[in-house]
Tab-separated table of C-alpha atoms in Angstrom:
chain	number	residue	atom	x	y	z
G	1366	MET	CA	-29.184	-15.325	18.251
G	1367	ALA	CA	-28.111	-16.412	15.027
G	1368	THR	CA	-27.500	-20.576	16.028
G	1369	LEU	CA	-24.767	-21.984	16.843
G	1370	TYR	CA	-23.464	-23.772	13.151
G	1371	THR	CA	-23.221	-20.422	11.480
G	1372	HIS	CA	-21.640	-18.746	14.237
G	1373	ALA	CA	-19.548	-21.555	13.533
G	1374	VAL	CA	-19.667	-21.387	9.823
G	1375	ALA	CA	-18.372	-17.754	10.066
G	1376	GLY	CA	-15.843	-18.663	11.835
G	1377	LEU	CA	-14.619	-20.749	9.296
G	1378	GLY	CA	-15.239	-18.364	6.192
G	1379	ILE	CA	-13.109	-15.727	7.858
G	1380	ALA	CA	-10.223	-18.462	8.785
G	1381	GLN	CA	-10.020	-18.785	4.462
G	1382	LEU	CA	-8.548	-14.983	4.960
G	1383	TYR	CA	-5.135	-16.460	6.640
G	1384	THR	CA	-3.358	-19.839	5.704
G	1385	PRO	CA	-0.608	-20.205	8.283
G	1386	GLN	CA	1.642	-22.473	6.947
G	1387	ARG	CA	0.261	-25.747	8.581
G	1388	ARG	CA	-3.414	-25.504	8.693
G	1389	THR	CA	-4.016	-28.507	10.961
G	1390	TRP	CA	-7.426	-29.097	12.310
G	1391	LEU	CA	-6.017	-27.277	15.169
G	1392	TYR	CA	-6.412	-24.092	12.943
G	1393	TRP	CA	-9.681	-25.206	11.898
G	1394	THR	CA	-11.469	-26.066	14.772
G	1395	LEU	CA	-10.696	-23.058	16.135
G	1396	ALA	CA	-12.101	-21.216	13.518
G	1397	ALA	CA	-15.050	-22.521	14.397
G	1398	VAL	CA	-15.384	-22.986	17.785
G	1399	LEU	CA	-14.189	-19.860	18.446
G	1400	PRO	CA	-17.151	-17.632	17.335
G	1401	VAL	CA	-18.986	-20.034	19.735
G	1402	LEU	CA	-17.792	-19.323	22.681
G	1403	PRO	CA	-18.911	-15.892	23.057
G	1404	ASP	CA	-22.356	-17.536	24.025
G	1405	CYS	CA	-21.051	-19.366	27.080
G	1406	ASP	CA	-22.656	-16.729	28.834
G	1407	VAL	CA	-26.097	-17.839	28.189
G	1408	PHE	CA	-24.984	-20.488	31.212
G	1409	SER	CA	-24.710	-16.639	33.751
G	1410	ILE	CA	-27.137	-16.357	36.417
G	1411	ALA	CA	-26.689	-12.270	35.673
G	1412	ALA	CA	-30.098	-11.031	33.756
G	1413	TYR	CA	-30.599	-11.071	30.525
G	1414	GLY	CA	-29.159	-7.650	28.865
G	1415	THR	CA	-27.745	-7.645	31.742
G	1416	ILE	CA	-23.608	-6.251	30.938
G	1417	LEU	CA	-23.625	-10.381	32.785
G	1418	GLY	CA	-25.971	-11.867	31.127
G	1419	HIS	CA	-26.346	-12.957	28.390
G	1420	ARG	CA	-25.335	-10.875	25.182
G	1421	GLY	CA	-23.423	-9.082	27.902
G	1422	PHE	CA	-19.350	-8.494	27.361
G	1423	THR	CA	-18.636	-11.348	26.086
G	1424	HIS	CA	-20.216	-10.248	22.672
G	1425	SER	CA	-17.927	-7.007	22.980
G	1426	LEU	CA	-15.043	-6.254	20.446
G	1427	LEU	CA	-12.806	-5.978	24.128
G	1428	PHE	CA	-13.503	-9.870	24.897
G	1429	ALA	CA	-13.045	-10.800	21.300
G	1430	PHE	CA	-9.538	-9.007	21.424
G	1431	TRP	CA	-8.446	-10.786	24.322
G	1432	LEU	CA	-9.939	-14.243	23.910
G	1433	ALA	CA	-8.464	-14.124	19.916
G	1434	PHE	CA	-4.879	-12.876	21.687
G	1435	LEU	CA	-5.280	-15.677	24.079
G	1436	ALA	CA	-6.184	-18.426	21.651
G	1437	ALA	CA	-3.241	-17.186	19.408
G	1438	SER	CA	-0.656	-16.690	21.680
G	1439	LEU	CA	-0.623	-20.361	22.747
G	1440	THR	CA	-1.108	-22.074	18.943
G	1441	PHE	CA	0.537	-19.386	16.870
G	1442	ARG	CA	3.744	-22.154	16.712
G	1443	ALA	CA	2.123	-25.110	16.336
G	1444	LEU	CA	1.045	-23.410	13.443
G	1445	ARG	CA	4.080	-22.192	12.196
G	1446	ALA	CA	2.162	-18.773	11.862
G	1447	ASN	CA	2.584	-14.902	12.874
G	1448	LEU	CA	1.195	-14.629	16.168
G	1449	TRP	CA	-0.824	-11.120	15.047
G	1450	ALA	CA	-1.960	-12.811	11.581
G	1451	LEU	CA	-3.312	-14.714	13.477
G	1452	THR	CA	-4.654	-12.588	15.842
G	1453	ALA	CA	-6.656	-10.348	13.564
G	1454	VAL	CA	-8.119	-13.934	12.239
G	1455	PHE	CA	-9.591	-14.720	15.128
G	1456	PHE	CA	-10.447	-11.648	16.621
G	1457	ALA	CA	-12.815	-11.337	13.394
G	1458	ALA	CA	-14.346	-14.887	14.049
G	1459	LEU	CA	-15.225	-13.804	17.562
G	1460	ALA	CA	-16.064	-10.297	16.769
G	1461	SER	CA	-18.801	-11.860	13.721
G	1462	HIS	CA	-20.396	-12.870	16.185
G	1463	GLY	CA	-21.881	-10.004	18.093
G	1464	ILE	CA	-21.984	-8.269	14.875
G	1465	LEU	CA	-24.171	-11.620	13.242
G	1466	ASP	CA	-26.008	-11.403	16.624
G	1467	ALA	CA	-26.935	-7.244	15.771
G	1468	LEU	CA	-28.875	-8.764	12.435
G	1469	THR	CA	-30.906	-10.698	13.814
G	1470	LYS	CA	-34.594	-9.268	14.632
G	1471	GLY	CA	-35.084	-9.137	18.668
G	1472	GLY	CA	-33.385	-10.164	21.352
G	1473	GLU	CA	-30.900	-7.624	23.743
G	1474	ASN	CA	-28.707	-5.413	21.705
G	1475	ILE	CA	-24.996	-5.718	22.028
G	1476	PRO	CA	-22.541	-3.720	23.856
G	1477	PHE	CA	-19.925	-3.521	21.368
G	1478	PHE	CA	-17.718	-0.961	22.642
G	1479	TRP	CA	-17.957	-1.907	26.382
G	1480	PRO	CA	-16.451	-0.941	28.607
G	1481	ALA	CA	-15.842	2.351	26.773
G	1482	MET	CA	-19.389	2.855	26.128
G	1483	ALA	CA	-22.644	1.351	27.669
G	1484	THR	CA	-24.161	2.168	24.623
G	1485	ARG	CA	-25.761	-0.959	22.701
G	1486	TYR	CA	-25.821	-1.359	18.940
G	1487	GLY	CA	-28.713	-3.767	17.097
G	1488	ASN	CA	-31.679	-5.388	15.963
G	1489	TRP	CA	-30.956	-4.199	11.908
G	1490	GLY	CA	-31.043	-6.846	9.944
G	1491	PRO	CA	-33.853	-9.668	8.097
G	1492	ILE	CA	-32.315	-13.138	10.328
G	1493	PRO	CA	-34.948	-14.095	12.889
G	1494	VAL	CA	-33.666	-15.330	16.323
G	1495	SER	CA	-32.530	-18.473	16.537
G	1496	ASP	CA	-35.197	-21.306	17.913
G	1497	LEU	CA	-34.628	-22.542	20.703
G	1498	GLY	CA	-34.275	-26.327	21.430
G	1499	PHE	CA	-32.338	-29.117	21.931
G	1500	GLU	CA	-32.936	-30.978	18.569
G	1501	PRO	CA	-30.488	-30.169	15.233
G	1502	PRO	CA	-32.748	-27.285	13.379
G	1503	ASP	CA	-34.712	-28.028	10.756
G	1504	PRO	CA	-34.798	-26.015	8.095
G	1505	ARG	CA	-37.747	-26.948	7.028
G	1506	ARG	CA	-39.505	-25.955	10.447
G	1507	SER	CA	-37.022	-23.048	11.662
G	1508	ARG	CA	-37.834	-19.759	9.910
G	1509	ALA	CA	-34.462	-18.820	11.521
G	1510	LEU	CA	-32.059	-21.298	10.043
G	1511	ARG	CA	-33.858	-21.047	6.498
G	1512	SER	CA	-32.469	-16.807	6.942
G	1513	GLU	CA	-29.329	-18.089	7.869
G	1514	LEU	CA	-28.936	-20.130	4.936
G	1515	LEU	CA	-29.991	-18.030	2.986
G	1516	TRP	CA	-27.908	-14.992	4.322
G	1517	ILE	CA	-24.908	-16.178	5.740
G	1518	TRP	CA	-24.391	-19.608	4.858
G	1519	LEU	CA	-24.745	-19.188	1.063
G	1520	PRO	CA	-22.422	-15.604	0.534
G	1521	THR	CA	-19.890	-17.996	2.868
G	1522	THR	CA	-20.088	-20.718	1.152
G	1523	VAL	CA	-19.046	-18.718	-1.981
G	1524	TRP	CA	-16.264	-16.961	-0.459
G	1525	ILE	CA	-14.634	-19.945	0.955
G	1526	VAL	CA	-14.836	-21.714	-3.098
G	1527	GLY	CA	-13.754	-18.280	-4.524
G	1528	MET	CA	-10.565	-18.535	-1.717
G	1529	ILE	CA	-9.814	-22.424	-3.078
G	1530	LEU	CA	-9.946	-21.586	-6.849
G	1531	TYR	CA	-8.076	-18.276	-6.856
G	1532	ARG	CA	-5.564	-20.063	-4.701
G	1533	LEU	CA	-5.279	-23.339	-6.830
G	1534	ALA	CA	-5.252	-20.739	-10.163
G	1535	ARG	CA	-2.269	-18.887	-7.494
G	1536	ARG	CA	-0.295	-21.871	-7.646
G	1537	ARG	CA	-1.013	-23.410	-10.883
G	1538	ARG	CA	0.469	-19.858	-12.494
G	1539	ALA	CA	3.437	-20.017	-9.644
G	1540	PRO	CA	6.478	-20.539	-11.729
G	1541	THR	CA	7.969	-24.545	-10.138
G	1542	ALA	CA	11.725	-24.807	-9.612
G	1543	THR	CA	12.669	-26.893	-12.459
G	1544	ASN	CA	11.348	-23.790	-15.044
G	1545	ASP	CA	13.240	-21.193	-13.444
G	1546	LYS	CA	16.552	-23.664	-14.285
G	1547	SER	CA	16.128	-24.440	-17.303
């Protein structure tokens, strides 16, 4: 699996796709926390690799959609956002969890299309399975974190900076109300 930090960073990058009228701490918190939640299955007493165990149904697209819709339906009014646009962003953030886990070399494959199909997919990419431990990961000692920094954090940072620059340039080009009256 990718580290929890990397799942959160991916969610923040995806959240740049849609910016509701009120971009508050709630929006950014949900964007960072939702992609981490599929790993709640590590606390399951079911065997690893089973549908109720780690990398089971919580990594599926159905679970991602259900949780995205639930989170969006509870927050879209507070965020003054479109319910379906917010659901789509939260879904993409949640679905990124399974995709990132499938991009690791090792670990159980992901049942993306559960319950429609039992087929599991994974072990596609260049990212080693993350180190287990309770201390903050150290990129000097963690090959997995170094790989995540290169393959996920760096492109996500470029994406976020690009989106911020694009929005700033768009605001500068937008005509102001005082210019229209003259």
